[in-house]
Coordinates of C-alpha atoms in Angstrom, one line a residue:
M1 CA 21.8 12.8 22.0
A2 CA 21.9 9.2 20.6
R3 CA 23.6 8.2 17.4
I4 CA 21.0 6.5 15.2
V5 CA 21.5 4.7 11.9
V6 CA 18.5 4.1 9.7
I7 CA 18.8 1.5 6.9
G8 CA 16.8 2.6 3.8
A9 CA 15.2 5.8 2.7
G10 CA 11.6 4.5 2.2
M11 CA 8.7 6.5 3.4
G12 CA 8.4 4.8 6.8
A13 CA 12.1 5.1 7.4
M14 CA 12.2 8.8 6.5
A15 CA 9.1 9.4 8.7
C16 CA 10.9 7.8 11.5
A17 CA 14.1 9.6 10.9
A18 CA 12.4 13.0 10.9
R19 CA 10.7 12.3 14.3
L20 CA 13.9 11.1 15.8
A21 CA 15.8 14.1 14.7
V22 CA 13.2 16.4 16.2
A23 CA 13.6 14.5 19.4
G24 CA 17.3 15.5 19.5
H25 CA 19.0 12.5 18.1
R26 CA 21.7 12.5 15.5
V27 CA 20.3 10.5 12.6
T28 CA 22.0 9.1 9.5
V29 CA 20.2 7.3 6.7
Y30 CA 22.0 4.8 4.6
E31 CA 20.3 4.0 1.3
R32 CA 21.8 1.6 -1.3
D33 CA 20.0 3.3 -4.2
E34 CA 20.8 6.8 -5.4
T35 CA 17.5 8.3 -4.3
Y36 CA 14.9 8.4 -1.6
G37 CA 11.2 7.3 -1.4
G38 CA 11.3 3.5 -1.6
A39 CA 8.5 2.5 -3.9
V40 CA 7.3 6.1 -4.4
R41 CA 9.3 6.7 -7.6
R42 CA 9.0 8.6 -10.8
F43 CA 9.9 7.8 -14.5
E44 CA 10.5 10.6 -16.9
R45 CA 10.9 10.6 -20.7
D46 CA 10.3 13.1 -23.5
G47 CA 8.5 15.5 -21.3
F48 CA 6.2 12.9 -19.8
A49 CA 6.3 11.9 -16.1
F50 CA 4.8 9.0 -14.3
D51 CA 4.4 7.7 -10.8
T52 CA 5.6 4.1 -10.7
G53 CA 4.4 3.5 -7.2
P54 CA 1.3 4.4 -5.3
G55 CA -1.2 6.4 -7.4
L56 CA -3.3 7.9 -4.6
L57 CA -3.0 8.7 -0.9
P58 CA -5.6 7.3 1.5
L59 CA -5.7 8.6 5.1
P60 CA -3.7 11.8 4.6
A61 CA -4.0 12.6 8.3
V62 CA -1.0 10.4 8.9
Y63 CA 1.3 12.7 7.0
R64 CA -0.4 15.8 8.3
D65 CA 0.5 14.6 11.8
L66 CA 4.0 13.9 10.7
F67 CA 4.6 17.4 9.4
L68 CA 2.9 19.0 12.5
K69 CA 5.0 17.0 14.8
T70 CA 8.3 17.7 13.0
G71 CA 7.9 21.4 12.4
K72 CA 5.5 24.3 12.1
E73 CA 4.7 23.9 8.4
P74 CA 1.6 22.0 7.7
L75 CA 1.6 19.4 4.9
E76 CA -0.7 21.5 2.7
D77 CA 1.9 24.3 2.8
L78 CA 4.4 22.0 1.1
V79 CA 2.3 19.9 -1.3
E80 CA -1.1 20.5 -2.9
L81 CA -3.6 17.7 -1.9
V82 CA -6.5 17.2 -4.2
Q83 CA -9.5 15.0 -3.2
V84 CA -10.3 12.8 -6.2
D85 CA -13.9 12.7 -7.2
P86 CA -15.3 10.3 -8.2
A87 CA -13.1 8.0 -6.1
A88 CA -13.1 5.5 -8.9
R89 CA -15.0 4.3 -11.9
H90 CA -15.5 0.6 -11.9
V91 CA -15.9 -1.3 -15.2
F92 CA -17.2 -4.8 -14.5
A93 CA -16.8 -7.9 -16.6
D94 CA -20.4 -7.7 -18.0
G95 CA -19.7 -4.1 -19.2
T96 CA -21.5 -2.4 -16.4
R97 CA -19.9 0.9 -15.3
V98 CA -20.4 2.9 -12.1
D99 CA -18.7 6.0 -10.7
L100 CA -18.4 5.9 -6.9
P101 CA -18.3 9.3 -5.2
N102 CA -15.5 10.0 -2.8
A103 CA -16.2 9.7 0.9
S104 CA -20.0 9.8 0.6
R105 CA -22.0 6.8 1.8
A106 CA -25.3 8.2 0.6
G107 CA -23.7 9.0 -2.8
V108 CA -22.2 5.5 -3.2
V109 CA -25.5 3.9 -2.2
A110 CA -27.4 5.9 -4.8
A111 CA -24.8 5.3 -7.5
L112 CA -24.9 1.5 -6.9
D113 CA -28.7 1.4 -6.7
G114 CA -29.0 3.4 -9.9
T115 CA -26.5 1.1 -11.8
L116 CA -26.7 -2.3 -10.3
G117 CA -30.4 -2.3 -9.3
A118 CA -32.5 -1.4 -6.3
G119 CA -31.1 -2.8 -3.1
A120 CA -27.5 -3.2 -4.3
G121 CA -26.4 0.1 -2.9
Q122 CA -28.2 -0.6 0.5
R123 CA -26.4 -3.9 0.8
W124 CA -23.1 -2.2 0.2
G125 CA -24.0 0.6 2.6
D126 CA -25.0 -1.9 5.3
F127 CA -21.6 -3.7 4.7
L128 CA -19.8 -0.4 5.3
V129 CA -21.5 0.0 8.6
R130 CA -20.3 -3.4 9.7
A131 CA -16.8 -2.7 8.3
R132 CA -16.8 0.4 10.4
E133 CA -17.3 -1.7 13.5
A134 CA -14.3 -3.9 12.5
W135 CA -12.3 -0.7 12.0
D136 CA -13.2 0.6 15.4
R137 CA -12.3 -2.6 17.1
T138 CA -8.9 -2.9 15.4
R139 CA -7.7 0.7 14.6
R140 CA -5.8 1.2 17.8
P141 CA -4.1 -2.1 18.3
L142 CA -3.3 -2.5 14.6
L143 CA -2.4 1.1 13.7
E144 CA -1.7 3.3 16.6
E145 CA 0.1 1.1 19.1
P146 CA 3.1 -1.2 18.9
L147 CA 2.2 -4.8 18.4
W148 CA 0.8 -6.3 21.5
P149 CA 3.0 -9.0 23.2
N150 CA -0.2 -11.0 23.5
W151 CA -0.9 -10.5 19.8
R152 CA -2.8 -13.8 19.7
V153 CA -5.9 -12.0 20.7
L154 CA -5.7 -10.2 17.4
A155 CA -4.9 -13.3 15.5
D156 CA -7.7 -15.5 16.8
R157 CA -10.6 -13.1 17.0
E158 CA -12.5 -12.0 14.0
P159 CA -13.5 -8.4 14.5
Y160 CA -15.9 -8.1 11.5
P161 CA -19.5 -8.6 12.7
S162 CA -20.7 -10.9 9.9
V163 CA -24.4 -11.5 9.3
P164 CA -25.5 -15.1 10.2
H165 CA -25.9 -17.3 7.1
K166 CA -28.0 -20.4 7.0
K167 CA -26.6 -23.2 4.8
L168 CA -27.4 -26.9 4.9
L169 CA -29.3 -26.6 8.1
R170 CA -26.4 -24.8 9.7
T171 CA -26.0 -21.2 10.7
R172 CA -22.6 -19.9 9.8
R173 CA -20.7 -16.6 9.8
A174 CA -18.3 -15.4 7.2
S175 CA -14.7 -16.1 8.0
T176 CA -13.2 -14.8 4.7
L177 CA -13.7 -11.8 2.6
A178 CA -15.1 -13.8 -0.3
E179 CA -17.8 -15.3 2.1
V180 CA -18.7 -11.8 3.1
G181 CA -19.2 -10.9 -0.5
A182 CA -21.2 -14.1 -1.4
W183 CA -23.4 -14.2 1.7
E184 CA -23.9 -10.5 2.4
L185 CA -23.5 -8.7 -0.9
R186 CA -24.8 -11.4 -3.2
D187 CA -24.5 -9.5 -6.4
E188 CA -21.5 -10.7 -8.4
R189 CA -20.5 -7.2 -9.3
L190 CA -20.5 -6.1 -5.6
Q191 CA -18.3 -9.1 -4.9
E192 CA -15.9 -8.1 -7.6
L193 CA -15.9 -4.5 -6.0
L194 CA -15.1 -5.9 -2.6
S195 CA -12.4 -8.3 -3.9
S196 CA -10.6 -5.6 -5.8
H197 CA -9.8 -3.7 -2.6
A198 CA -8.0 -6.8 -1.3
L199 CA -6.4 -7.6 -4.6
A200 CA -4.8 -4.2 -4.9
Y201 CA -2.6 -5.4 -1.9
G202 CA -2.0 -8.8 -3.3
L203 CA -4.6 -10.5 -1.0
D204 CA -6.8 -13.3 -2.2
A205 CA -10.4 -12.7 -1.0
R206 CA -10.9 -16.4 -0.8
T207 CA -8.3 -16.7 2.0
A208 CA -8.2 -13.1 3.4
P209 CA -10.0 -12.8 6.7
A210 CA -13.4 -11.0 6.9
S211 CA -11.5 -8.3 8.7
A212 CA -10.1 -7.2 5.3
A213 CA -13.4 -5.3 5.2
V214 CA -11.5 -2.4 6.7
L215 CA -9.7 -1.9 3.4
P216 CA -12.7 -0.5 1.5
Y217 CA -13.9 1.2 4.6
M218 CA -10.7 3.2 5.0
E219 CA -11.1 4.5 1.4
H220 CA -14.8 5.3 2.0
A221 CA -14.4 7.0 5.3
F222 CA -11.3 9.1 4.8
G223 CA -11.4 9.6 1.0
T224 CA -8.6 9.2 -1.6
W225 CA -6.3 12.1 -2.4
Y226 CA -3.8 13.0 -5.2
V227 CA -0.7 15.0 -4.7
R228 CA -0.4 17.7 -7.4
G229 CA 2.7 17.2 -9.4
G230 CA 2.6 13.5 -8.8
M231 CA 2.9 11.3 -5.8
R232 CA 6.6 11.6 -5.8
E233 CA 6.1 15.1 -4.5
L234 CA 5.0 13.6 -1.2
A235 CA 8.3 11.7 -0.9
R236 CA 10.2 14.9 -1.8
A237 CA 8.4 16.8 1.0
V238 CA 9.2 14.1 3.6
Y239 CA 12.8 14.0 2.4
E240 CA 13.2 17.8 2.6
R241 CA 11.7 17.8 6.1
C242 CA 14.3 15.3 7.1
V243 CA 17.1 17.4 5.7
R244 CA 15.8 20.6 7.4
R245 CA 15.8 18.6 10.7
R246 CA 19.5 17.7 10.0
V247 CA 19.0 14.1 9.1
E248 CA 22.1 13.0 7.1
F249 CA 21.5 10.9 4.0
V250 CA 24.2 8.7 2.4
F251 CA 23.0 7.4 -0.9
G252 CA 24.7 4.5 -2.8
A253 CA 25.6 3.0 0.6
E254 CA 24.6 -0.7 1.1
V255 CA 24.4 -2.0 4.6
T256 CA 25.8 -5.6 4.7
R257 CA 25.7 -6.3 8.4
V258 CA 24.2 -5.1 11.7
V259 CA 27.0 -5.0 14.2
E260 CA 26.3 -6.5 17.7
K261 CA 28.2 -5.6 20.8
D262 CA 27.5 -6.6 24.4
G263 CA 24.2 -8.2 23.3
R264 CA 22.7 -5.2 21.5
A265 CA 22.9 -3.5 18.1
A266 CA 25.9 -1.2 18.0
G267 CA 26.2 0.0 14.4
V268 CA 26.4 -1.3 10.8
E269 CA 28.9 -2.4 8.3
L270 CA 28.8 -1.1 4.7
A271 CA 29.6 -2.8 1.5
D272 CA 32.8 -0.8 1.1
G273 CA 34.1 -2.4 4.3
S274 CA 33.6 0.7 6.5
A275 CA 31.9 0.5 9.9
V276 CA 29.5 3.0 11.5
E277 CA 28.9 3.0 15.2
A278 CA 25.4 3.7 16.5
D279 CA 23.4 3.5 19.7
T280 CA 20.3 2.3 17.8
V281 CA 19.7 0.8 14.4
V282 CA 16.4 1.2 12.6
A283 CA 15.9 -1.1 9.6
G284 CA 13.5 -0.2 6.9
V285 CA 14.1 -3.5 4.9
D286 CA 12.1 -6.7 4.3
P287 CA 12.4 -9.5 6.9
V288 CA 14.4 -11.8 4.7
L289 CA 17.1 -9.1 4.1
L290 CA 17.1 -8.0 7.7
G291 CA 17.6 -11.6 8.8
S292 CA 20.7 -11.9 6.5
L293 CA 22.2 -8.7 8.2
T294 CA 22.3 -10.2 11.7
D295 CA 24.2 -12.9 13.4
R296 CA 21.2 -14.1 15.4
A297 CA 17.5 -15.1 14.9
L298 CA 15.4 -11.9 15.4
D299 CA 12.3 -14.0 16.0
G300 CA 11.5 -17.3 17.5
E301 CA 8.7 -19.7 18.3
G302 CA 5.7 -17.8 19.6
D303 CA 6.6 -14.6 17.8
V304 CA 4.3 -13.2 15.2
A305 CA 7.0 -13.5 12.6
S306 CA 6.9 -17.2 12.9
G307 CA 3.3 -17.3 11.5
Y308 CA 3.7 -14.3 9.2
A309 CA 3.7 -15.1 5.5
P310 CA 5.6 -12.3 3.6
S311 CA 3.9 -11.0 0.5
D312 CA 4.8 -12.5 -2.8
A313 CA 2.6 -10.1 -4.8
A314 CA 3.9 -7.3 -6.9
R315 CA 2.7 -4.7 -9.3
F316 CA 3.0 -5.0 -13.0
T317 CA 3.0 -1.4 -14.3
V318 CA 2.7 0.0 -17.8
L319 CA 3.4 3.7 -18.5
L320 CA 1.5 5.2 -21.5
A321 CA 2.6 8.3 -23.4
L322 CA -0.5 9.4 -25.3
R323 CA -1.2 12.0 -28.0
G324 CA -4.3 14.0 -27.6
A325 CA -5.8 15.7 -24.6
R326 CA -7.6 13.9 -21.8
E327 CA -11.3 14.1 -22.5
E328 CA -13.5 16.2 -20.2
G329 CA -14.9 14.4 -17.2
A330 CA -12.6 11.5 -17.4
P331 CA -12.1 9.9 -13.9
H332 CA -8.7 10.0 -12.3
R333 CA -8.9 6.2 -11.5
T334 CA -10.7 3.5 -13.3
V335 CA -10.7 -0.2 -12.2
V336 CA -11.3 -2.6 -15.1
H337 CA -12.3 -5.9 -13.5
S338 CA -11.1 -9.1 -14.9
P339 CA -13.5 -11.5 -16.7
E340 CA -11.5 -14.4 -15.3
D341 CA -11.5 -13.4 -11.6
Q342 CA -11.0 -16.9 -10.2
A343 CA -8.2 -17.7 -12.7
E344 CA -6.6 -14.4 -11.8
L345 CA -6.5 -15.3 -8.1
D346 CA -5.3 -18.8 -9.0
F347 CA -2.4 -17.2 -10.9
L348 CA -1.6 -14.8 -8.1
T349 CA -1.3 -17.6 -5.6
S350 CA 0.2 -20.4 -7.8
P351 CA 1.9 -18.9 -10.8
G352 CA 3.0 -21.2 -13.5
G353 CA 2.5 -22.1 -17.2
D354 CA 2.2 -19.9 -20.2
L355 CA -1.5 -19.0 -19.9
L356 CA -2.0 -15.7 -18.3
P357 CA -5.5 -14.6 -17.2
R358 CA -6.5 -11.1 -18.1
P359 CA -5.9 -9.3 -14.8
T360 CA -7.9 -6.6 -13.1
V361 CA -6.3 -3.4 -14.3
T362 CA -6.3 -0.1 -12.5
V363 CA -5.9 2.9 -14.8
Y364 CA -4.6 6.2 -13.5
R365 CA -5.2 9.4 -15.6
P366 CA -4.3 12.3 -13.3
G367 CA -4.9 15.0 -15.9
D368 CA -1.9 16.8 -14.2
P369 CA -0.1 19.4 -16.4
A370 CA 3.1 18.6 -14.6
L371 CA 3.1 15.1 -16.0
R372 CA 2.8 15.8 -19.7
P373 CA 4.8 17.9 -22.1
D374 CA 1.8 20.1 -23.2
D375 CA -1.9 20.1 -23.3
A376 CA -2.0 18.1 -26.5
H377 CA -0.7 15.0 -24.7
E378 CA -1.6 12.8 -21.7
S379 CA 0.3 10.4 -19.5
A380 CA -1.4 7.4 -17.9
V381 CA -0.4 4.5 -15.7
L382 CA -1.7 0.9 -15.8
C383 CA -1.3 -1.3 -12.8
A384 CA -2.1 -4.9 -12.2
T385 CA -1.3 -7.1 -9.1
V386 CA 0.7 -10.2 -10.1
P387 CA 3.0 -12.8 -8.4
V388 CA 6.5 -11.4 -8.0
D389 CA 8.0 -14.7 -9.2
G390 CA 5.7 -15.0 -12.2
G391 CA 8.4 -15.6 -14.8
W392 CA 8.9 -12.0 -15.7
E393 CA 12.4 -12.6 -17.0
D394 CA 10.7 -14.1 -20.1
P395 CA 10.3 -11.3 -22.7
E396 CA 7.4 -13.1 -24.4
K397 CA 5.5 -13.3 -21.1
V398 CA 6.1 -9.6 -20.4
A399 CA 4.9 -8.7 -23.8
H400 CA 1.7 -10.9 -23.5
A401 CA 0.9 -9.4 -20.1
T402 CA 1.4 -5.9 -21.5
E403 CA -1.1 -6.6 -24.4
L404 CA -3.6 -8.0 -21.9
M405 CA -3.4 -4.8 -19.9
L406 CA -3.6 -2.6 -22.9
D407 CA -6.8 -4.5 -24.0
A408 CA -8.3 -3.9 -20.6
A409 CA -7.3 -0.3 -20.5
G410 CA -9.2 0.3 -23.7
A411 CA -12.4 0.3 -21.6
A412 CA -11.1 3.3 -19.7
I413 CA -9.2 5.3 -22.3
P414 CA -11.1 6.0 -25.6
D415 CA -9.0 5.2 -28.8
L416 CA -6.1 4.1 -26.7
R417 CA -4.3 2.2 -29.4
E418 CA -4.6 5.1 -31.9
R419 CA -3.4 7.6 -29.3
L420 CA -0.4 5.5 -28.0
L421 CA 3.0 7.1 -28.8
W422 CA 5.0 4.7 -26.7
H423 CA 4.9 2.7 -23.5
E424 CA 7.3 1.7 -20.9
V425 CA 6.9 -1.5 -18.8
V426 CA 8.0 -1.7 -15.2
T427 CA 8.1 -5.4 -14.2
P428 CA 8.0 -6.9 -10.7
D429 CA 11.7 -7.9 -10.8
R430 CA 12.5 -4.1 -10.8
T431 CA 10.1 -3.1 -8.0
G432 CA 9.9 -6.2 -5.8
A433 CA 7.0 -7.5 -3.7
V434 CA 4.4 -5.2 -2.2
P435 CA 3.4 -5.7 1.5
A436 CA -0.2 -5.6 2.5
P437 CA -1.6 -3.8 5.6
S438 CA -1.8 -5.8 8.8
L439 CA -5.1 -7.6 9.4
A440 CA -6.7 -9.2 12.4
A441 CA -7.9 -12.8 12.5
G442 CA -6.5 -15.4 10.1
G443 CA -4.4 -17.0 12.8
G444 CA -1.7 -14.3 12.6
R445 CA -0.8 -14.9 9.0
F446 CA -1.8 -11.3 8.2
L447 CA 0.0 -9.6 11.0
H448 CA 3.5 -8.2 10.5
P449 CA 6.6 -8.6 12.6
A450 CA 6.7 -6.3 15.6
N451 CA 8.8 -3.0 15.3
S452 CA 11.0 -4.2 18.2
T453 CA 13.2 -7.3 17.7
R454 CA 15.0 -9.8 19.9
L455 CA 18.2 -7.8 19.5
P456 CA 18.0 -4.8 21.8
G457 CA 18.7 -1.6 20.0
L458 CA 17.4 -2.9 16.6
Y459 CA 14.0 -1.9 15.3
R460 CA 12.0 -2.6 12.1
V461 CA 10.2 0.2 10.3
G462 CA 8.2 0.4 7.0
G463 CA 5.7 -1.7 5.1
W464 CA 7.4 -5.0 6.1
S465 CA 6.9 -4.4 9.7
H466 CA 3.9 -3.6 11.9
P467 CA 1.4 -2.2 10.9
G468 CA 2.1 -3.2 7.4
G469 CA 2.1 -1.9 3.8
G470 CA 0.6 1.1 2.2
L471 CA 1.5 4.8 2.4
P472 CA -0.5 5.6 5.5
H473 CA 0.7 2.4 7.3
A474 CA 4.3 3.2 6.5
G475 CA 3.9 6.6 8.1
M476 CA 2.3 5.1 11.2
S477 CA 5.2 2.6 11.4
G478 CA 7.7 5.5 11.5
A479 CA 5.7 7.1 14.3
L480 CA 5.6 3.9 16.4
V481 CA 9.3 3.2 16.0
A482 CA 10.2 6.8 16.9
G483 CA 8.0 6.4 20.1
L484 CA 9.7 3.2 21.0
V485 CA 13.2 4.6 20.7
V486 CA 12.4 7.9 22.5
E487 CA 10.1 6.6 25.2
G488 CA 11.2 2.9 25.5
P489 CA 9.3 -0.4 25.4
E490 CA 6.5 1.0 27.5
F491 CA 5.4 3.3 24.7
R492 CA 1.8 2.7 23.8
G493 CA 1.2 5.0 20.9
S494 CA -0.9 8.2 20.6
T495 CA -3.9 8.9 22.8

């Protein structure tokens, strides 16, 4: 039995802790906050409750596997998963609206053809077929295995089979997601639809590799799911599974240093000056913080981390307490696209000045009785992707951004202003940056640091490490690190 310290109680860290405990190790989690779940948080007031992190769960098989591998209770015995249908309503800048069915290629093709015109749906359907090929080529190395030592083959090869495009007497293939949209989808609204999947993770379609096509494909192929009672219920279930497997949690305990002895990680020091010995340390923190906790460089020239650009995108969230019941047939999720899409991307990559473009706003309306005081009220959540350092300490800027989001949300919630009882703003300085999933191509800039580090006995877990951000990716990260700890560096993932 090894003594293992886990830094942080995020979803990836807890997924790892549960698997390590089942393998017979003594696991203690140190979390500087007073609760678990990382970004999967909840805000409550006056009988209203809101998810302040992810609003939906793609690829639930990751957490089904976690619960099967850590006990006999399946995930569905602990939380109620509801498949959201339609997957989303999209409201485009020209006023066009389309509801896209959940996990149905034929249904999506028909909906797009019926709304955007004949041929639009087929172009999107053909794109999904090509995106599936990119998914098949990258799924195992990017999601199911530790990062390859020869990761350059992932960085330099574009897995998306783009359609040849003739331009200025030359034949070219798309190298960015924006080029895929312009050359293969052509319709501006389809391009906005494609771009929105990248934007949700803080990626600029103009620079994101064509391999980012796997993001809409994941949602299309595996569906989107809601956890009844709010997404926080998933975090609760994972936490309780850890506790049942005798993982110890210490909250309000900030780790200030990873202790090194005989050339390997040997424990941690806490802010109160105490030291904890360990045989292995698993860190669920961002790379900047992890670097500050050690006395040596964890990465060097040639490592993926040297080319990796940490995300500086975050979520600006507005929580709405509304009087009146949710209208019948209202979709769970509505994406209201920006009329200033290029200005929005410019602001995301180079924030500055006082002029804020009207962002793309995602509106979540779960219609869940657990999130409202009674049937005469409704709770809703508005999210937009913004730069984490966008000047959010300025109250006037925050108020202006809030008004822009409320204006946009009026396209999704009838009579919003009249129904609004109060709102609460969760700014990026409270939540921090949001990591994106790992992507192939792009010279390695969209890969994440490996789960192993140059300090033996120290591992990275969670969205800031391989395979990247998002609820499913965090769960996969936990599985990979547990495999590396239990089976050693030769571990190659599930078969």
